[in-house]
Amino acid sequence: MLHKFALAFKTKTIEFFAEEEEDEDADRFARSPAPGADGVLAGQRVVVLKPDPLLNPNPNSADGGEGKAASGQEAAVAAALATASSFQAAYLHLQAAHAPFLPDAAAAADAAAVSHLRRLSELKRIARGGPADPPSPDGDGTLTAHLEAQVRENQALLRSFDAVVNRLQAALDAKDAAAAALRLDLEAVDDANARLAGRLDRALAPPPGGDAVGAMLSAGVFDSVLRDALRVAHRFARALAEVLRCAGWDLAAAAEAAYPGVCYSKAGHCRYALLSRVCLSMFDGFDSYQFGATADTTELGGIELATRRNESLQQFIEHSDADPMELMNSSPDCEFAQFCDRKYKQLIHPGIESSLFGNSDCGTLPVMSVAGPLYELFVAMASSIWTLHRLAWAYDPAVGIFQVGRGTEFSMVYMENIVRSKGFMASKELGKTVRPKVGFTVVPGFRLGGTVIQCRVYLDHGKREEDIIDSI
């Protein structure tokens, strides 16, 4: 019974709730709009279109005013720049009118400059908000002002260029005048040189029937060539001393062996002994025509004086222009090459050759070529002395050579102290004046007719003044 009651209650409850849902659906359907009532379907996206804003028909709007203001500012700036350029051109004209001074041009340039300054002042007043010129009725005032400003600026540039051209033309005229003056000076100098050259030619020209070769030769020419030869000899002696020192030689002992008993004022003066050895060996035989060759007397006896002088001068000129190293390589049997070989054997002792170039028994100049720079210096020294010898035999009479022995009293007429010292020229011993003595001759002297070229000697310092005082 209870079961039947529960089943009936459940059935009634389901029916009750089903009726309520149907009533709600009916009410919702009644409230929803009918499809197509206002042309919009349910669930469709709606786009709303708005009309464009109407353009402002008034031409005197704010935007138009701003555009005109910008155009006016551009025109004002252009006018200011053009006026500044015009003022610059006027100022350049004013400067140009002062050098040289032109009163009319200066006054015109001054007036133009003042006018442009007034224009700049007016533009400044307008820029600060002052009253400006009213615009033209047709609206083209801004464009016209801009074009006028450009025209004024171009005119100012033209005036500036004109002033620069005038200044450059004036400078060019000044340069032309200076060049013309220099041409006149050059012509005057050329005329003076021509006159001096004529006088020199007349002075050097030999007298009628005189000696043309002798007119070109003088003691000064020989002395100049001698100094060049001695400079090369000094370089060779220094190089040889350095090579000997590197080979372990004692230069002081070598100097003592060459000139025993000579007292040197300084320890380094022993190099003069080596220089003396070099110079005396190289100048040995200088007074012979073949410079030490065996056939001197026979050949010289059969040569006329004029022929001998001309040949010697010709050989001097040719050898002065030749390269000695190239001559040695191309003509190893020539007279100069034989001279170099003889002097090498005379100068380089076998002991020196053995210590410098190894154990050599040939005793010839090519052995020295392994020394490199020393060989080149030797050839250069031999070439300079050979050239001097050729020049010496072009004189009439031929240049003579002399040297002094050790112990000879020093004479300022025939000798020159190779050491530039002061005070050691004479000393007093027991009230007597004692002249210094010669230790050895370093460079021989020469005689050219009545002219004497002093020989250079090293004085023996064995008796100094202080030593004499100590002995007293």
Tab-separated table of C-alpha atoms in Angstrom:
chain	number	residue	atom	x	y	z
A	1	MET	CA	0.000	0.000	0.000
A	2	LEU	CA	2.784	2.343	0.831
A	3	HIS	CA	4.427	1.397	-2.401
A	4	LYS	CA	1.436	2.459	-4.428
A	5	PHE	CA	1.254	5.779	-2.571
A	6	ALA	CA	4.896	6.599	-3.333
A	7	LEU	CA	4.510	5.778	-7.000
A	8	ALA	CA	1.445	8.033	-7.311
A	9	PHE	CA	3.261	10.933	-5.550
A	10	LYS	CA	6.229	10.647	-7.919
A	11	THR	CA	4.016	10.758	-10.976
A	12	LYS	CA	2.186	13.896	-9.847
A	13	THR	CA	5.430	15.666	-9.053
A	14	ILE	CA	6.858	15.058	-12.527
A	15	GLU	CA	3.743	16.373	-14.190
A	16	PHE	CA	3.790	19.532	-12.057
A	17	PHE	CA	7.348	20.508	-13.001
A	18	ALA	CA	6.757	19.742	-16.674
A	19	GLU	CA	3.886	22.243	-16.805
A	20	GLU	CA	6.084	25.038	-15.275
A	21	GLU	CA	8.810	24.602	-17.913
A	22	GLU	CA	6.271	24.883	-20.720
A	23	ASP	CA	4.916	28.144	-19.256
A	24	GLU	CA	8.428	29.687	-19.088
A	25	ASP	CA	9.209	28.778	-22.718
A	26	ALA	CA	5.965	30.360	-23.847
A	27	ASP	CA	6.709	33.612	-22.024
A	28	ARG	CA	10.286	33.804	-23.460
A	29	PHE	CA	9.030	33.244	-26.983
A	30	ALA	CA	6.405	35.958	-26.545
A	31	ARG	CA	9.027	38.546	-25.409
A	32	SER	CA	11.593	37.894	-28.267
A	33	PRO	CA	11.162	40.155	-31.417
A	34	ALA	CA	10.004	38.708	-34.604
A	35	PRO	CA	12.666	38.024	-37.232
A	36	GLY	CA	12.983	40.784	-39.834
A	37	ALA	CA	10.983	43.311	-37.836
A	38	ASP	CA	13.649	46.061	-38.086
A	39	GLY	CA	15.911	44.480	-40.723
A	40	VAL	CA	18.326	42.936	-38.208
A	41	LEU	CA	18.577	39.232	-37.739
A	42	ALA	CA	19.314	37.726	-34.382
A	43	GLY	CA	23.043	37.061	-33.781
A	44	GLN	CA	24.190	39.331	-36.674
A	45	ARG	CA	27.087	41.984	-36.177
A	46	VAL	CA	25.911	45.552	-36.516
A	47	VAL	CA	28.224	48.236	-38.122
A	48	VAL	CA	27.317	51.880	-37.609
A	49	LEU	CA	28.447	54.349	-40.323
A	50	LYS	CA	29.061	58.000	-39.328
A	51	PRO	CA	29.131	60.857	-41.841
A	52	ASP	CA	32.469	62.786	-42.523
A	53	PRO	CA	32.815	66.115	-40.780
A	54	LEU	CA	32.001	69.066	-42.933
A	55	LEU	CA	34.995	71.081	-44.309
A	56	ASN	CA	35.395	74.569	-43.019
A	57	PRO	CA	34.280	76.774	-45.855
A	58	ASN	CA	35.913	79.809	-44.255
A	59	PRO	CA	39.329	80.513	-45.942
A	60	ASN	CA	40.453	82.640	-42.996
A	61	SER	CA	40.557	79.651	-40.643
A	62	ALA	CA	43.388	78.944	-38.131
A	63	ASP	CA	45.246	76.483	-40.426
A	64	GLY	CA	45.479	78.996	-43.217
A	65	GLY	CA	46.808	81.557	-40.792
A	66	GLU	CA	49.533	79.224	-39.588
A	67	GLY	CA	50.658	78.479	-43.191
A	68	LYS	CA	50.870	82.143	-44.000
A	69	ALA	CA	52.795	82.773	-40.793
A	70	ALA	CA	55.335	80.079	-41.718
A	71	SER	CA	55.726	81.546	-45.202
A	72	GLY	CA	56.252	84.976	-43.689
A	73	GLN	CA	58.956	83.678	-41.367
A	74	GLU	CA	60.777	82.002	-44.254
A	75	ALA	CA	60.627	85.203	-46.246
A	76	ALA	CA	61.959	87.190	-43.279
A	77	VAL	CA	64.880	84.803	-42.799
A	78	ALA	CA	65.694	84.875	-46.509
A	79	ALA	CA	65.557	88.667	-46.510
A	80	ALA	CA	67.849	88.843	-43.476
A	81	LEU	CA	70.398	86.518	-45.076
A	82	ALA	CA	70.294	88.422	-48.342
A	83	THR	CA	70.781	91.720	-46.522
A	84	ALA	CA	73.710	90.273	-44.549
A	85	SER	CA	75.337	89.091	-47.785
A	86	SER	CA	74.820	92.517	-49.303
A	87	PHE	CA	76.399	94.148	-46.261
A	88	GLN	CA	79.383	91.779	-46.533
A	89	ALA	CA	79.851	92.692	-50.183
A	90	ALA	CA	79.611	96.394	-49.389
A	91	TYR	CA	82.188	96.003	-46.616
A	92	LEU	CA	84.565	94.210	-48.988
A	93	HIS	CA	84.187	97.055	-51.465
A	94	LEU	CA	84.893	99.498	-48.640
A	95	GLN	CA	88.106	97.649	-47.750
A	96	ALA	CA	89.189	97.449	-51.378
A	97	ALA	CA	88.644	101.186	-51.777
A	98	HIS	CA	91.246	101.919	-49.075
A	99	ALA	CA	94.214	100.158	-50.768
A	100	PRO	CA	94.763	102.193	-52.849
A	101	PHE	CA	92.463	104.843	-51.445
A	102	LEU	CA	89.634	105.812	-53.817
A	103	PRO	CA	87.405	108.484	-52.254
A	104	ASP	CA	84.395	108.000	-54.534
A	105	ALA	CA	84.425	104.221	-54.245
A	106	ALA	CA	84.867	104.430	-50.474
A	107	ALA	CA	81.914	106.828	-50.123
A	108	ALA	CA	79.662	104.648	-52.297
A	109	ALA	CA	80.614	101.500	-50.403
A	110	ASP	CA	80.036	103.266	-47.079
A	111	ALA	CA	76.581	104.426	-48.151
A	112	ALA	CA	75.682	100.926	-49.331
A	113	ALA	CA	76.851	99.403	-46.051
A	114	VAL	CA	74.766	101.890	-44.030
A	115	SER	CA	71.707	101.140	-46.193
A	116	HIS	CA	72.062	97.417	-45.594
A	117	LEU	CA	72.443	97.975	-41.865
A	118	ARG	CA	69.215	99.979	-41.847
A	119	ARG	CA	67.495	97.170	-43.698
A	120	LEU	CA	68.723	94.692	-41.075
A	121	SER	CA	67.421	96.980	-38.329
A	122	GLU	CA	64.013	97.099	-40.010
A	123	LEU	CA	63.911	93.310	-40.294
A	124	LYS	CA	64.814	93.046	-36.628
A	125	ARG	CA	61.965	95.391	-35.700
A	126	ILE	CA	59.505	93.365	-37.764
A	127	ALA	CA	60.715	90.111	-36.189
A	128	ARG	CA	60.079	91.537	-32.713
A	129	GLY	CA	56.442	92.209	-33.547
A	130	GLY	CA	56.547	95.692	-34.948
A	131	PRO	CA	54.258	96.884	-37.737
A	132	ALA	CA	55.033	95.286	-41.042
A	133	ASP	CA	54.067	96.179	-44.559
A	134	PRO	CA	50.453	95.206	-45.346
A	135	PRO	CA	50.101	92.166	-47.597
A	136	SER	CA	49.035	92.665	-51.151
A	137	PRO	CA	45.365	92.051	-51.964
A	138	ASP	CA	46.117	89.213	-54.366
A	139	GLY	CA	48.024	87.206	-51.682
A	140	ASP	CA	51.369	87.133	-53.584
A	141	GLY	CA	53.239	89.473	-51.229
A	142	THR	CA	55.097	86.659	-49.460
A	143	LEU	CA	56.293	85.105	-52.712
A	144	THR	CA	57.359	88.483	-54.064
A	145	ALA	CA	59.325	89.294	-50.913
A	146	HIS	CA	61.038	85.913	-51.054
A	147	LEU	CA	62.066	86.388	-54.682
A	148	GLU	CA	63.278	89.905	-54.006
A	149	ALA	CA	65.383	88.581	-51.130
A	150	GLN	CA	66.947	85.984	-53.410
A	151	VAL	CA	67.689	88.623	-56.028
A	152	ARG	CA	69.359	90.847	-53.446
A	153	GLU	CA	71.394	87.914	-52.133
A	154	ASN	CA	72.610	87.008	-55.626
A	155	GLN	CA	73.496	90.615	-56.307
A	156	ALA	CA	75.431	90.720	-53.051
A	157	LEU	CA	77.332	87.583	-54.046
A	158	LEU	CA	78.169	89.122	-57.400
A	159	ARG	CA	79.477	92.237	-55.698
A	160	SER	CA	81.542	90.082	-53.325
A	161	PHE	CA	83.033	88.151	-56.214
A	162	ASP	CA	83.723	91.410	-57.989
A	163	ALA	CA	85.633	92.708	-54.973
A	164	VAL	CA	87.622	89.473	-54.684
A	165	VAL	CA	88.459	89.553	-58.391
A	166	ASN	CA	89.638	93.143	-58.108
A	167	ARG	CA	91.833	92.266	-55.141
A	168	LEU	CA	93.328	89.254	-56.922
A	169	GLN	CA	93.929	91.316	-60.025
A	170	ALA	CA	95.772	93.899	-57.955
A	171	ALA	CA	97.915	91.155	-56.387
A	172	LEU	CA	98.611	89.707	-59.838
A	173	ASP	CA	99.686	93.105	-61.118
A	174	ALA	CA	102.032	93.459	-58.150
A	175	LYS	CA	103.537	90.023	-58.838
A	176	ASP	CA	104.022	90.913	-62.491
A	177	ALA	CA	105.814	94.088	-61.505
A	178	ALA	CA	108.056	92.167	-59.083
A	179	ALA	CA	108.822	89.561	-61.764
A	180	ALA	CA	109.749	92.289	-64.219
A	181	ALA	CA	112.080	93.841	-61.649
A	182	LEU	CA	113.691	90.461	-60.993
A	183	ARG	CA	114.200	89.939	-64.720
A	184	LEU	CA	116.022	93.232	-64.889
A	185	ASP	CA	118.178	92.221	-61.915
A	186	LEU	CA	118.930	88.871	-63.557
A	187	GLU	CA	119.998	90.565	-66.741
A	188	ALA	CA	122.274	92.856	-64.754
A	189	VAL	CA	123.812	89.885	-62.917
A	190	ASP	CA	124.320	88.019	-66.188
A	191	ASP	CA	126.079	91.025	-67.647
A	192	ALA	CA	128.305	91.295	-64.579
A	193	ASN	CA	129.116	87.580	-64.750
A	194	ALA	CA	129.958	87.880	-68.417
A	195	ARG	CA	132.342	90.742	-67.679
A	196	LEU	CA	133.972	88.783	-64.836
A	197	ALA	CA	134.294	85.705	-67.044
A	198	GLY	CA	135.990	87.800	-69.698
A	199	ARG	CA	138.412	89.222	-67.160
A	200	LEU	CA	139.146	85.734	-65.824
A	201	ASP	CA	139.786	84.389	-69.309
A	202	ARG	CA	142.145	87.256	-70.025
A	203	ALA	CA	143.921	86.705	-66.716
A	204	LEU	CA	144.350	82.972	-67.313
A	205	ALA	CA	145.276	83.293	-70.940
A	206	PRO	CA	148.991	82.662	-71.455
A	207	PRO	CA	151.064	85.401	-72.984
A	208	PRO	CA	151.780	85.180	-76.698
A	209	GLY	CA	154.175	82.324	-77.213
A	210	GLY	CA	153.792	81.262	-73.560
A	211	ASP	CA	152.902	77.923	-71.951
A	212	ALA	CA	149.168	77.139	-71.929
A	213	VAL	CA	149.555	74.132	-69.614
A	214	GLY	CA	151.605	76.066	-67.091
A	215	ALA	CA	148.992	78.813	-66.947
A	216	MET	CA	146.402	76.324	-65.635
A	217	LEU	CA	148.692	74.825	-62.978
A	218	SER	CA	149.388	76.520	-59.675
A	219	ALA	CA	150.477	75.651	-56.170
A	220	GLY	CA	146.871	75.931	-54.988
A	221	VAL	CA	145.734	73.237	-57.422
A	222	PHE	CA	148.421	70.832	-56.245
A	223	ASP	CA	147.741	71.581	-52.572
A	224	SER	CA	144.015	70.902	-53.036
A	225	VAL	CA	144.647	67.514	-54.661
A	226	LEU	CA	147.206	66.708	-51.944
A	227	ARG	CA	144.690	67.407	-49.183
A	228	ASP	CA	142.164	65.087	-50.810
A	229	ALA	CA	144.771	62.319	-50.990
A	230	LEU	CA	145.746	62.787	-47.338
A	231	ARG	CA	142.118	62.552	-46.216
A	232	VAL	CA	141.817	59.153	-47.880
A	233	ALA	CA	145.148	58.078	-46.353
A	234	HIS	CA	143.875	59.043	-42.891
A	235	ARG	CA	140.751	56.936	-43.384
A	236	PHE	CA	142.791	53.934	-44.502
A	237	ALA	CA	145.176	54.274	-41.547
A	238	ARG	CA	142.274	54.374	-39.077
A	239	ALA	CA	140.669	51.325	-40.681
A	240	LEU	CA	143.978	49.434	-40.669
A	241	ALA	CA	144.556	50.304	-37.001
A	242	GLU	CA	141.107	49.001	-36.109
A	243	VAL	CA	141.710	45.754	-38.006
A	244	LEU	CA	145.081	45.278	-36.319
A	245	ARG	CA	143.556	45.948	-32.903
A	246	CYS	CA	140.843	43.378	-33.535
A	247	ALA	CA	143.518	40.896	-34.654
A	248	GLY	CA	145.280	41.264	-31.301
A	249	TRP	CA	148.081	43.598	-32.291
A	250	ASP	CA	149.608	45.985	-29.753
A	251	LEU	CA	149.750	49.304	-31.598
A	252	ALA	CA	152.035	50.881	-29.005
A	253	ALA	CA	154.548	48.072	-29.430
A	254	ALA	CA	154.274	48.345	-33.212
A	255	ALA	CA	154.911	52.102	-33.027
A	256	GLU	CA	157.922	51.506	-30.792
A	257	ALA	CA	159.262	48.986	-33.287
A	258	ALA	CA	158.816	51.428	-36.178
A	259	TYR	CA	160.299	54.461	-34.382
A	260	PRO	CA	162.150	53.311	-31.279
A	261	GLY	CA	162.823	55.793	-28.519
A	262	VAL	CA	160.175	58.344	-29.512
A	263	CYS	CA	158.223	59.706	-26.554
A	264	TYR	CA	154.563	60.439	-27.265
A	265	SER	CA	152.650	63.155	-25.454
A	266	LYS	CA	149.555	60.922	-25.300
A	267	ALA	CA	149.087	57.198	-25.423
A	268	GLY	CA	146.827	57.436	-28.458
A	269	HIS	CA	149.450	59.276	-30.512
A	270	CYS	CA	151.025	55.991	-31.491
A	271	ARG	CA	148.541	56.005	-34.381
A	272	TYR	CA	150.688	58.712	-36.008
A	273	ALA	CA	153.468	56.156	-36.343
A	274	LEU	CA	151.111	53.924	-38.333
A	275	LEU	CA	149.991	56.895	-40.449
A	276	SER	CA	153.639	57.781	-41.089
A	277	ARG	CA	154.334	54.225	-42.186
A	278	VAL	CA	151.390	54.342	-44.602
A	279	CYS	CA	152.191	57.763	-46.100
A	280	LEU	CA	155.943	57.239	-46.488
A	281	SER	CA	155.392	53.858	-48.118
A	282	MET	CA	152.795	55.205	-50.529
A	283	PHE	CA	154.866	58.306	-51.453
A	284	ASP	CA	158.085	56.342	-51.891
A	285	GLY	CA	159.290	56.819	-55.476
A	286	PHE	CA	157.115	59.900	-55.992
A	287	ASP	CA	160.048	61.776	-57.550
A	288	SER	CA	160.360	59.224	-60.384
A	289	TYR	CA	158.298	59.483	-63.547
A	290	GLN	CA	157.085	55.868	-63.405
A	291	PHE	CA	156.534	56.041	-59.634
A	292	GLY	CA	159.063	53.397	-58.670
A	293	ALA	CA	159.128	51.320	-61.853
A	294	THR	CA	162.506	49.995	-63.016
A	295	ALA	CA	162.648	51.739	-66.423
A	296	ASP	CA	162.352	55.294	-65.097
A	297	THR	CA	165.664	56.784	-66.213
A	298	THR	CA	165.707	55.255	-69.673
A	299	GLU	CA	162.138	56.175	-70.557
A	300	LEU	CA	162.325	59.697	-69.118
A	301	GLY	CA	165.505	60.466	-71.039
A	302	GLY	CA	163.765	59.883	-74.344
A	303	ILE	CA	160.667	61.982	-73.564
A	304	GLU	CA	160.550	65.655	-74.371
A	305	LEU	CA	159.475	68.065	-71.664
A	306	ALA	CA	156.337	69.271	-73.446
A	307	THR	CA	155.300	65.723	-74.317
A	308	ARG	CA	155.853	64.545	-70.771
A	309	ARG	CA	153.822	67.407	-69.309
A	310	ASN	CA	150.938	66.978	-71.733
A	311	GLU	CA	150.817	63.225	-71.186
A	312	SER	CA	150.910	63.639	-67.417
A	313	LEU	CA	148.121	66.207	-67.475
A	314	GLN	CA	146.053	64.023	-69.797
A	315	GLN	CA	146.507	61.007	-67.507
A	316	PHE	CA	145.598	63.155	-64.508
A	317	ILE	CA	142.327	64.230	-66.125
A	318	GLU	CA	141.424	60.738	-67.342
A	319	HIS	CA	142.185	59.034	-64.027
A	320	SER	CA	140.268	61.680	-62.075
A	321	ASP	CA	137.110	60.754	-63.979
A	322	ALA	CA	137.637	56.971	-63.736
A	323	ASP	CA	136.378	54.599	-61.047
A	324	PRO	CA	139.443	52.942	-59.484
A	325	MET	CA	137.588	49.782	-58.441
A	326	GLU	CA	136.145	49.324	-61.911
A	327	LEU	CA	139.563	50.001	-63.417
A	328	MET	CA	141.138	47.322	-61.222
A	329	ASN	CA	138.508	44.772	-62.222
A	330	SER	CA	138.428	45.557	-65.941
A	331	SER	CA	142.174	46.090	-66.520
A	332	PRO	CA	144.184	44.090	-63.966
A	333	ASP	CA	147.390	44.551	-66.011
A	334	CYS	CA	147.188	48.314	-66.449
A	335	GLU	CA	149.803	50.695	-65.089
A	336	PHE	CA	147.645	51.727	-62.147
A	337	ALA	CA	146.984	48.098	-61.166
A	338	GLN	CA	150.727	47.397	-61.225
A	339	PHE	CA	151.294	50.445	-59.035
A	340	CYS	CA	148.729	49.168	-56.514
A	341	ASP	CA	150.395	45.760	-56.454
A	342	ARG	CA	153.833	47.288	-55.820
A	343	LYS	CA	152.555	49.487	-53.005
A	344	TYR	CA	150.700	46.584	-51.422
A	345	LYS	CA	153.883	44.546	-51.241
A	346	GLN	CA	155.742	47.529	-49.835
A	347	LEU	CA	153.116	48.483	-47.250
A	348	ILE	CA	151.671	45.195	-46.020
A	349	HIS	CA	154.288	43.199	-44.154
A	350	PRO	CA	154.061	39.399	-44.505
A	351	GLY	CA	153.417	39.146	-40.773
A	352	ILE	CA	150.532	41.598	-41.036
A	353	GLU	CA	149.201	39.755	-44.054
A	354	SER	CA	149.349	36.432	-42.248
A	355	SER	CA	147.541	37.733	-39.157
A	356	LEU	CA	144.901	39.607	-41.105
A	357	PHE	CA	144.203	37.393	-44.110
A	358	GLY	CA	145.418	33.984	-43.001
A	359	ASN	CA	148.529	32.041	-43.942
A	360	SER	CA	149.287	33.410	-47.384
A	361	ASP	CA	152.554	33.082	-49.258
A	362	CYS	CA	151.587	34.758	-52.511
A	363	GLY	CA	151.938	38.354	-51.271
A	364	THR	CA	149.656	39.831	-53.927
A	365	LEU	CA	146.936	42.441	-53.745
A	366	PRO	CA	143.957	40.104	-54.487
A	367	VAL	CA	144.561	38.515	-51.088
A	368	MET	CA	143.492	41.805	-49.502
A	369	SER	CA	140.145	41.703	-51.282
A	370	VAL	CA	138.821	39.387	-48.569
A	371	ALA	CA	139.012	42.347	-46.177
A	372	GLY	CA	136.194	44.116	-48.044
A	373	PRO	CA	136.116	47.802	-46.977
A	374	LEU	CA	139.852	47.809	-46.186
A	375	TYR	CA	140.589	46.736	-49.755
A	376	GLU	CA	138.355	49.460	-51.157
A	377	LEU	CA	140.022	52.092	-48.961
A	378	PHE	CA	143.462	50.931	-50.099
A	379	VAL	CA	142.504	51.199	-53.766
A	380	ALA	CA	140.955	54.642	-53.187
A	381	MET	CA	144.115	55.831	-51.389
A	382	ALA	CA	146.358	54.463	-54.134
A	383	SER	CA	144.168	56.123	-56.769
A	384	SER	CA	144.336	59.539	-55.083
A	385	ILE	CA	148.133	59.361	-54.705
A	386	TRP	CA	148.527	58.109	-58.286
A	387	THR	CA	146.440	61.073	-59.479
A	388	LEU	CA	148.603	63.453	-57.428
A	389	HIS	CA	151.747	61.959	-58.986
A	390	ARG	CA	150.403	62.464	-62.512
A	391	LEU	CA	149.630	66.086	-61.662
A	392	ALA	CA	153.083	66.630	-60.146
A	393	TRP	CA	154.808	65.656	-63.388
A	394	ALA	CA	152.713	68.133	-65.365
A	395	TYR	CA	154.582	71.027	-63.712
A	396	ASP	CA	157.776	72.540	-65.030
A	397	PRO	CA	159.943	71.732	-63.232
A	398	ALA	CA	158.327	68.631	-61.782
A	399	VAL	CA	157.224	68.762	-58.169
A	400	GLY	CA	159.917	67.616	-55.748
A	401	ILE	CA	159.387	65.731	-52.501
A	402	PHE	CA	161.333	65.842	-49.232
A	403	GLN	CA	161.213	64.612	-45.652
A	404	VAL	CA	163.214	65.259	-42.490
A	405	GLY	CA	164.951	62.771	-40.260
A	406	ARG	CA	164.642	62.177	-36.580
A	407	GLY	CA	166.353	64.662	-34.307
A	408	THR	CA	166.111	67.567	-36.742
A	409	GLU	CA	165.251	70.878	-35.132
A	410	PHE	CA	161.747	72.003	-35.874
A	411	SER	CA	161.472	74.727	-38.536
A	412	MET	CA	158.210	76.535	-39.130
A	413	VAL	CA	159.254	77.246	-42.713
A	414	TYR	CA	159.570	73.648	-43.854
A	415	MET	CA	157.642	71.749	-41.179
A	416	GLU	CA	154.213	71.642	-39.620
A	417	ASN	CA	153.405	69.946	-36.337
A	418	ILE	CA	150.718	67.369	-37.047
A	419	VAL	CA	149.507	67.666	-33.436
A	420	ARG	CA	147.716	70.949	-32.908
A	421	SER	CA	149.331	71.892	-29.595
A	422	LYS	CA	150.208	75.172	-27.942
A	423	GLY	CA	153.235	76.016	-25.889
A	424	PHE	CA	155.533	73.213	-27.024
A	425	MET	CA	157.454	75.160	-29.599
A	426	ALA	CA	160.575	76.110	-27.687
A	427	SER	CA	161.946	75.632	-24.201
A	428	LYS	CA	164.795	77.062	-22.210
A	429	GLU	CA	167.556	74.958	-20.791
A	430	LEU	CA	170.196	76.725	-18.686
A	431	GLY	CA	169.318	80.068	-20.259
A	432	LYS	CA	169.417	78.771	-23.835
A	433	THR	CA	166.429	78.461	-26.139
A	434	VAL	CA	165.998	74.857	-27.186
A	435	ARG	CA	163.867	74.081	-30.207
A	436	PRO	CA	161.818	70.897	-30.237
A	437	LYS	CA	163.167	67.947	-32.141
A	438	VAL	CA	161.461	65.960	-34.859
A	439	GLY	CA	160.453	62.469	-33.829
A	440	PHE	CA	159.512	61.275	-37.329
A	441	THR	CA	157.987	62.546	-40.550
A	442	VAL	CA	154.327	61.705	-40.969
A	443	VAL	CA	153.599	63.299	-44.366
A	444	PRO	CA	156.418	64.376	-46.692
A	445	GLY	CA	156.712	67.923	-47.993
A	446	PHE	CA	156.782	69.155	-51.590
A	447	ARG	CA	158.567	71.843	-53.594
A	448	LEU	CA	156.880	73.579	-56.524
A	449	GLY	CA	159.525	75.862	-57.945
A	450	GLY	CA	159.903	78.537	-55.297
A	451	THR	CA	156.874	77.371	-53.277
A	452	VAL	CA	157.242	74.933	-50.391
A	453	ILE	CA	154.417	72.803	-49.017
A	454	GLN	CA	155.423	71.947	-45.458
A	455	CYS	CA	155.972	68.389	-44.394
A	456	ARG	CA	154.015	67.245	-41.368
A	457	VAL	CA	156.066	65.880	-38.513
A	458	TYR	CA	155.526	64.489	-35.054
A	459	LEU	CA	157.706	66.178	-32.435
A	460	ASP	CA	159.635	64.109	-29.947
A	461	HIS	CA	158.391	64.831	-26.427
A	462	GLY	CA	161.389	63.293	-24.737
A	463	LYS	CA	162.443	66.639	-23.254
A	464	ARG	CA	159.551	68.589	-21.871
A	465	GLU	CA	159.844	71.878	-20.113
A	466	GLU	CA	158.678	70.453	-16.795
A	467	ASP	CA	161.231	67.634	-17.062
A	468	ILE	CA	164.007	70.187	-17.577
A	469	ILE	CA	162.858	72.168	-14.549
A	470	ASP	CA	162.831	69.018	-12.441
A	471	SER	CA	166.349	68.166	-13.552
A	472	ILE	CA	167.576	71.613	-12.549
